[in-house]
Each structure stands twice: as C-alpha cells, then as structure tokens.
Short mmCIF file of C-alpha atoms in Angstrom, two decimals:
data_model
loop_
_atom_site.label_atom_id
_atom_site.label_comp_id
_atom_site.label_asym_id
_atom_site.label_seq_id
_atom_site.Cartn_x
_atom_site.Cartn_y
_atom_site.Cartn_z
CA MET T 24 0.10 -0.14 0.27
CA SER T 25 1.64 3.21 -1.06
CA ARG T 26 1.70 6.09 1.68
CA VAL T 27 0.25 9.44 -0.09
CA ALA T 28 2.59 12.44 0.74
CA PRO T 29 0.81 15.18 2.14
CA PRO T 30 0.54 19.13 0.01
CA ALA T 31 3.55 20.84 -0.04
CA GLU T 32 2.71 24.31 1.15
CA PRO T 33 3.56 26.84 -0.73
CA ARG T 34 7.23 28.79 -0.66
CA GLY T 35 7.05 31.67 2.09
CA ALA T 36 4.06 30.50 3.39
CA ALA T 37 4.33 30.29 7.70
CA PRO T 38 3.89 26.78 9.01
CA ARG T 39 0.66 25.67 10.06
CA ASP T 40 1.93 24.92 13.51
CA VAL T 41 3.27 28.68 14.49
CA VAL T 42 0.81 31.51 15.49
CA LEU T 43 2.42 35.21 14.26
CA LEU T 44 2.60 37.29 17.11
CA PRO T 45 2.12 41.15 16.94
CA ALA T 46 5.71 42.78 17.14
CA GLY T 47 6.07 45.19 20.63
CA PRO T 48 5.70 48.91 20.44
CA GLY T 49 9.01 50.62 18.58
CA PRO T 50 11.28 53.38 19.59
CA ALA T 51 9.01 56.38 19.32
CA GLY T 52 6.16 54.21 21.24
CA ARG T 53 8.06 53.93 23.89
CA ARG T 54 8.83 57.34 23.93
CA ARG T 55 4.88 58.32 23.82
CA THR T 56 4.11 56.03 26.78
CA ARG T 57 7.20 57.32 28.96
CA ARG T 58 6.02 61.21 27.86
CA ARG T 59 2.73 59.79 29.24
CA ARG T 60 3.65 58.54 32.07
CA GLU T 61 6.25 61.39 32.84
CA ALA T 62 2.85 64.48 32.50
CA LEU T 63 0.48 62.05 34.44
CA ALA T 64 2.96 61.77 37.54
CA GLY T 65 3.67 65.78 37.13
CA LEU T 66 0.11 66.19 36.91
CA ALA T 67 0.11 64.23 40.48
CA PHE T 68 2.55 65.83 41.93
CA VAL T 69 1.23 69.34 40.85
CA ALA T 70 -2.95 68.87 41.67
CA PRO T 71 -2.95 69.34 45.04
CA MET T 72 -1.53 72.94 44.33
CA LEU T 73 -3.89 73.18 40.82
CA VAL T 74 -7.04 72.41 43.34
CA LEU T 75 -5.99 74.97 45.98
CA PHE T 76 -5.76 77.38 42.91
CA ALA T 77 -9.24 76.45 41.70
CA VAL T 78 -10.87 76.97 45.33
CA PHE T 79 -9.23 80.01 46.14
CA ARG T 80 -8.64 82.17 43.21
CA PHE T 81 -11.23 80.50 40.49
CA GLY T 82 -14.13 79.81 43.43
CA PRO T 83 -14.13 83.46 44.98
CA THR T 84 -14.48 84.78 41.15
CA ALA T 85 -17.16 82.57 39.92
CA GLY T 86 -19.01 83.76 43.58
CA ALA T 87 -18.41 87.49 42.76
CA ALA T 88 -19.61 87.17 38.84
CA LEU T 89 -22.46 86.13 40.92
CA LEU T 90 -22.83 88.25 43.39
CA SER T 91 -22.30 91.44 40.40
CA LEU T 92 -25.57 90.09 38.84
CA THR T 93 -27.76 90.68 42.32
CA ASP T 94 -28.14 93.60 44.84
CA TYR T 95 -27.05 91.87 47.61
CA ARG T 96 -27.24 93.60 51.08
CA LEU T 97 -26.17 93.51 53.80
CA SER T 98 -28.67 91.51 56.19
CA GLY T 99 -27.80 88.73 53.54
CA GLU T 100 -31.11 89.41 51.70
CA TRP T 101 -30.64 89.68 47.74
CA ASP T 102 -32.57 89.98 44.92
CA PHE T 103 -31.08 89.01 41.50
CA ILE T 104 -31.45 91.98 38.98
CA GLY T 105 -29.20 91.09 36.30
CA ALA T 106 -26.83 93.74 33.85
CA ALA T 107 -28.31 96.21 36.51
CA ASN T 108 -24.85 97.10 38.50
CA TYR T 109 -23.04 96.74 34.86
CA THR T 110 -25.47 99.36 33.22
CA ARG T 111 -25.18 101.77 36.60
CA LEU T 112 -21.29 101.41 36.08
CA LEU T 113 -21.09 102.27 32.74
CA GLN T 114 -23.24 106.11 33.67
CA ASP T 115 -21.21 106.02 36.78
CA GLY T 116 -18.95 109.50 36.63
CA LEU T 117 -16.83 108.24 39.82
CA PHE T 118 -15.89 105.28 38.25
CA TRP T 119 -14.79 106.60 34.72
CA GLN T 120 -12.88 109.48 36.83
CA SER T 121 -11.08 106.65 38.94
CA LEU T 122 -10.29 104.32 35.73
CA GLY T 123 -8.37 107.33 34.50
CA VAL T 124 -6.81 107.49 37.54
CA THR T 125 -5.88 104.08 37.72
CA ALA T 126 -4.67 105.04 33.99
CA VAL T 127 -2.20 108.11 34.45
CA TYR T 128 -1.19 106.22 37.56
CA THR T 129 -0.18 103.04 35.56
CA ALA T 130 1.32 105.93 32.73
CA LEU T 131 3.56 106.84 35.17
CA TYR T 132 4.84 104.00 37.33
CA VAL T 133 5.62 101.62 34.92
CA PRO T 134 8.21 103.26 33.34
CA MET T 135 9.58 104.46 35.94
CA THR T 136 9.77 101.29 38.01
CA VAL T 137 11.50 98.82 34.54
CA LEU T 138 14.01 101.78 34.33
CA LEU T 139 14.95 101.97 37.30
CA ALA T 140 14.90 97.97 37.92
CA LEU T 141 17.26 97.53 34.56
CA ALA T 142 19.15 100.14 35.34
CA THR T 143 20.08 98.68 38.87
CA ALA T 144 20.40 94.62 36.72
CA VAL T 145 22.84 96.22 34.54
CA LEU T 146 24.72 98.27 37.39
CA LEU T 147 24.53 94.79 39.17
CA HIS T 148 25.67 92.56 36.36
CA ARG T 149 28.84 94.37 35.60
CA THR T 150 29.25 94.80 39.05
CA LEU T 151 31.72 92.16 41.05
CA TRP T 152 32.53 93.48 44.20
CA LEU T 153 29.93 92.74 46.74
CA ARG T 154 27.30 91.82 43.91
CA GLY T 155 25.17 89.80 46.52
CA PHE T 156 25.41 92.32 48.79
CA PHE T 157 24.25 94.43 46.86
CA ARG T 158 21.42 92.96 45.37
CA GLY T 159 20.26 91.78 48.74
CA LEU T 160 19.92 95.91 49.98
CA PHE T 161 18.09 96.81 46.41
CA PHE T 162 15.43 93.98 47.19
CA LEU T 163 15.22 94.48 50.97
CA PRO T 164 12.37 97.49 49.94
CA TYR T 165 10.25 94.75 48.16
CA VAL T 166 9.92 92.67 51.18
CA THR T 167 9.20 95.94 53.42
CA SER T 168 5.58 96.38 54.36
CA VAL T 169 3.07 98.59 52.04
CA VAL T 170 2.20 100.42 54.85
CA LEU T 171 5.24 100.86 56.49
CA ALA T 172 6.63 102.20 53.22
CA ALA T 173 3.78 104.71 52.43
CA VAL T 174 4.45 105.83 56.12
CA ILE T 175 8.12 106.87 55.44
CA TRP T 176 7.68 108.46 52.21
CA LYS T 177 4.58 110.09 53.63
CA TRP T 178 7.00 111.53 55.86
CA ILE T 179 9.34 111.81 53.61
CA TYR T 180 6.65 114.32 51.71
CA GLU T 181 5.65 116.47 54.36
CA VAL T 182 5.34 119.80 54.15
CA GLU T 183 6.30 120.99 57.45
CA ASP T 184 9.36 119.04 58.82
CA GLY T 185 9.86 116.55 55.58
CA LEU T 186 12.72 115.01 54.48
CA LEU T 187 12.97 116.69 50.72
CA ASN T 188 11.27 119.51 51.68
CA ALA T 189 14.05 120.00 54.01
CA ALA T 190 16.46 119.59 51.36
CA LEU T 191 14.90 121.84 48.99
CA GLY T 192 15.11 124.48 51.78
CA ALA T 193 18.52 123.84 52.05
CA LEU T 194 18.76 124.92 48.62
CA GLY T 195 17.16 127.60 48.68
CA SER T 196 13.89 126.49 46.75
CA GLY T 197 10.30 126.86 48.49
CA PRO T 198 8.53 123.59 49.97
CA VAL T 199 6.09 121.71 47.62
CA ASP T 200 3.17 120.24 49.31
CA PHE T 201 4.00 117.16 46.99
CA LEU T 202 0.72 115.07 48.55
CA GLY T 203 -1.66 118.04 48.32
CA ASP T 204 -1.34 118.91 44.97
CA GLU T 205 -3.38 117.83 42.30
CA SER T 206 -1.00 117.90 39.62
CA LEU T 207 1.57 115.90 42.03
CA VAL T 208 0.15 113.39 44.19
CA LEU T 209 0.55 110.63 41.46
CA PRO T 210 3.88 111.06 40.57
CA SER T 211 4.54 111.30 44.00
CA ILE T 212 2.73 108.24 44.99
CA ALA T 213 4.23 106.56 42.10
CA ALA T 214 7.70 107.08 42.85
CA ALA T 215 7.21 105.73 46.06
CA ALA T 216 5.87 103.05 45.09
CA ALA T 217 8.68 102.55 42.43
CA TRP T 218 10.98 102.41 45.50
CA LYS T 219 9.09 99.61 47.13
CA GLY T 220 8.47 97.37 43.75
CA PHE T 221 11.60 97.95 41.68
CA GLY T 222 13.12 95.31 43.48
CA TYR T 223 11.19 91.90 42.16
CA SER T 224 11.54 93.07 38.60
CA MET T 225 15.20 93.65 39.07
CA LEU T 226 15.96 90.24 40.02
CA ILE T 227 14.14 88.87 37.28
CA LEU T 228 15.88 91.29 34.87
CA LEU T 229 19.76 90.22 36.33
CA ALA T 230 18.42 86.59 35.95
CA GLY T 231 18.06 87.36 32.24
CA LEU T 232 21.43 88.97 31.83
CA GLN T 233 23.32 86.33 33.44
CA SER T 234 21.29 83.82 30.85
CA ILE T 235 22.50 86.11 27.85
CA PRO T 236 25.81 84.27 26.38
CA ARG T 237 28.81 86.43 26.99
CA GLU T 238 29.89 85.16 23.62
CA VAL T 239 27.86 86.80 21.93
CA ALA T 240 28.49 90.25 23.94
CA GLU T 241 32.44 89.21 22.87
CA ALA T 242 31.94 88.80 18.97
CA ALA T 243 29.98 92.08 19.17
CA THR T 244 33.43 93.86 20.94
CA ILE T 245 35.39 92.33 18.19
CA ASP T 246 33.22 93.55 15.60
CA GLY T 247 34.25 96.76 17.23
CA ALA T 248 30.87 98.07 19.20
CA GLY T 249 31.06 100.22 22.20
CA SER T 250 29.66 99.49 25.30
CA TRP T 251 26.09 101.24 24.30
CA GLN T 252 26.34 99.63 21.27
CA ARG T 253 26.35 95.98 22.11
CA PHE T 254 23.74 97.13 25.03
CA ARG T 255 20.90 99.04 22.54
CA TRP T 256 21.74 96.02 19.44
CA VAL T 257 23.48 92.74 21.48
CA THR T 258 21.28 93.01 24.80
CA LEU T 259 18.41 94.64 24.40
CA PRO T 260 16.99 92.67 22.05
CA LEU T 261 17.59 89.25 23.34
CA LEU T 262 16.93 90.35 26.72
CA ARG T 263 13.06 91.43 25.54
CA PRO T 264 10.93 88.82 26.44
CA VAL T 265 12.20 89.41 29.80
CA LEU T 266 11.69 93.13 29.79
CA PHE T 267 8.42 92.35 27.92
CA PHE T 268 7.07 90.45 30.70
CA VAL T 269 8.38 92.44 33.60
CA LEU T 270 6.16 95.60 31.88
CA VAL T 271 3.25 93.12 31.92
CA ILE T 272 3.82 92.34 35.56
CA GLU T 273 3.75 95.79 36.37
CA ALA T 274 1.03 97.01 34.81
CA ILE T 275 -1.17 94.34 36.18
CA GLN T 276 0.26 95.32 39.79
CA SER T 277 -0.07 99.21 39.06
CA PHE T 278 -3.88 98.52 38.23
CA GLN T 279 -4.25 97.12 41.72
CA VAL T 280 -3.03 100.31 43.47
CA PHE T 281 -5.19 100.60 46.31
CA ASP T 282 -2.55 101.04 50.22
CA ALA T 283 -0.30 103.63 49.40
CA MET T 284 -3.35 106.02 48.38
CA TYR T 285 -5.03 105.12 51.26
CA VAL T 286 -2.37 106.16 53.51
CA MET T 287 -0.40 108.70 52.04
CA THR T 288 -4.04 110.20 50.92
CA ALA T 289 -6.55 108.93 51.51
CA GLY T 290 -7.85 109.36 47.92
CA GLY T 291 -7.00 113.21 48.19
CA PRO T 292 -6.50 116.21 47.03
CA VAL T 293 -10.52 116.03 45.27
CA ARG T 294 -9.96 112.24 44.57
CA ALA T 295 -7.04 113.06 42.46
CA SER T 296 -5.85 109.77 43.54
CA TYR T 297 -8.75 107.76 43.29
CA SER T 298 -8.14 104.31 42.08
CA LEU T 299 -9.98 102.19 40.78
CA VAL T 300 -9.22 99.61 43.77
CA TYR T 301 -10.50 102.53 46.16
CA PHE T 302 -13.45 103.00 44.45
CA LEU T 303 -14.50 98.99 44.73
CA TYR T 304 -13.11 99.57 48.24
CA ASP T 305 -15.60 102.36 49.28
CA SER T 306 -18.75 100.87 47.43
CA GLY T 307 -17.79 97.54 48.84
CA PHE T 308 -17.15 98.35 52.80
CA LYS T 309 -18.08 101.89 52.81
CA PHE T 310 -21.61 101.96 51.54
CA PHE T 311 -22.43 98.38 51.74
CA ASP T 312 -23.26 97.96 48.36
CA PHE T 313 -21.69 94.40 47.56
CA GLY T 314 -23.40 93.92 44.71
CA TYR T 315 -22.27 97.34 42.54
CA ALA T 316 -18.67 96.48 44.67
CA SER T 317 -18.29 92.72 42.54
CA ALA T 318 -18.92 94.36 39.32
CA VAL T 319 -16.33 96.89 39.69
CA GLY T 320 -13.70 93.97 40.46
CA LEU T 321 -15.15 92.17 37.50
CA VAL T 322 -14.25 94.85 35.34
CA LEU T 323 -10.72 94.95 36.68
CA PHE T 324 -10.92 91.37 36.22
CA LEU T 325 -11.28 91.87 32.69
CA VAL T 326 -8.40 94.34 32.67
CA VAL T 327 -6.06 92.02 34.44
CA LEU T 328 -7.00 89.20 32.14
CA VAL T 329 -6.28 91.60 28.85
CA PHE T 330 -3.02 92.35 29.97
CA SER T 331 -2.19 88.87 30.91
CA LEU T 332 -3.68 87.78 27.06
CA ILE T 333 -1.49 90.37 25.28
CA GLN T 334 1.83 89.15 27.70
CA ARG T 335 1.67 85.40 26.59
CA ARG T 336 0.53 86.22 23.08
CA LEU T 337 3.77 88.16 22.53
CA ILE T 338 5.96 86.51 24.50
CA GLY T 339 5.29 83.35 23.07
CA ARG T 340 5.41 85.09 19.63
CA GLU T 341 9.04 85.83 20.29
CA GLU T 342 9.61 82.45 21.49
CA ASP T 343 8.66 80.98 17.98
#
C-alpha cells in the first residue's frame, strides 16, 4: 500500500503550527508612553496646588461674578437684577474718574519702575565686588510692608518737616506740597511705589542678563561695537521677552494700587488719587453695596486678563 505524501506548502508561507504574534511597540511608541507617564506623574504632584488654586482663585471669581448680578444687602437678603450693576457702572462718572486716575498712575509707575529695575540690574550684572550684598540691599524695599513704606514716604513728602522739603529749603527753594497738589500727587505716589517695588523686576531682569551668552557680547566687541552699541543692539534684543514680561507684570500690579493711596492721601486731594480699587473698596465696605462692588471687581479682572493675554501672545511670538 503506497503512502500519500502531504501536500507541499507554498514557498514563503508560515508553517501551520506557527502562530504569528504582533510586533512590540517601536522606539517612538515607547517614547510616547514614557512622556505620558511623566506627564501624569507631574500632574499628580501639582494636583493639590491646582485644587487650592481653583478653590481660592476661581471660586471667589465665580462667586463675585454671580454676586455682581444681584442686589446683595448686609442683612443677607438679595434680589437678582441681572446686568443692572454694569449698566449703572457705565453711567457712573466716579467710576470713569477712578479708571482714569488708575490709567495715569500706570503710565507713570510702569516706566519709572522698569527703568529703575533695568538700570540697577545692568549695574549689578557688571559689578563683581559685593554683588550679593547690593542685590539684597536693593531687594529689601520689596519685602518691606506697603503700609510702612507709605508712612515713611508720607513723612518724606511732608510740607513742614519732611525730609525732601528740608533738602529743597537747604537749596533755597520753597516748600512743595507733593501730596496736596493735584498735579503732583500721582507722580509722588508712583515714585514711592517704584522705590518699593522695583526689586522684584530687578531680580528677573538680572537673571535674564546672566542668561545671555558671553560669546555674543565678545563677538560684538571684536567687531568694534562700543558699550552702548552692545547694549542697544545685542543685550536689549536678547532681553526683550524678559523685559516685556516685567512690563506686563508691573502694569497689572499698578492697576491694583490701593494701599499706598489709602495711607498717603486717602484718595485726595479732590479724588486726584482715587484709584479703581479704592472705588471698589468704598462701594463694598463703606456703602455696603456688595453687588456693585463685585461688578467693579469683575471689570478690574477683565483688565488684568487682557494684559495677561497680551503677555502670553507676544511672549509666545518671541519664543517662536
């Protein structure tokens, strides 16, 4: 009896008893998995802070937005009035006056602070002797209490026995009412606030200067560029993202000014130093008009948000 041979399998075909398994993930897939795990681990570490930020930042903001749509009274009773507070706000001359005062103060404070911070940062960057000491000395006013700094500067500006008027008297000049003159009160407060707050921007700009490669400045020196040319055409372009960040941060800070004006002038003279936050404070804690004060706060929030979006857009463009 002849034995029949099994049919031959096609050339190149896999044996019937061999199971083909899918290939494992390649290098790209492993990298994506690793990045996903790192992102999840980072999110787990920052999750508690994100929760706190949401509760204590977004929560009050959402509450203020809802409160601005009501007529909330000190007794706890309230009535829903919709956008009536915002309509009233647009027709309130005191609101526009306080917004104008805040805008003028911002136009004075921001250039003053940024120029002072930039000049100090450049000097510290070039100074090798006692750099740490001077850096701490210039930063010291920033950590000083705002109220204490305002009291000190109020005494400096005093007409009768102030330090500045005493110096002017020694030079043969008459006393100047820095805080009582409508045209001088905002520049005087802005100068005091710039002294108080320039240390923070100074440290940021100093870090930006130290991150600029020395080879770039050395190449410009070899090409014959002087000190001013190196600063104008090399340092400033490379420092532009940091400088713009400082400008936006200081502008946001200036729109929230209140403490210095409250202590030094109480909003005077004739509301010449009556800022938007001062208007919010009076509406909420002097007249107990909490819904109206919340509407003012939402307007201020929108102003700060606009500055933040401008910062994000322009800094992102610089990084691209």
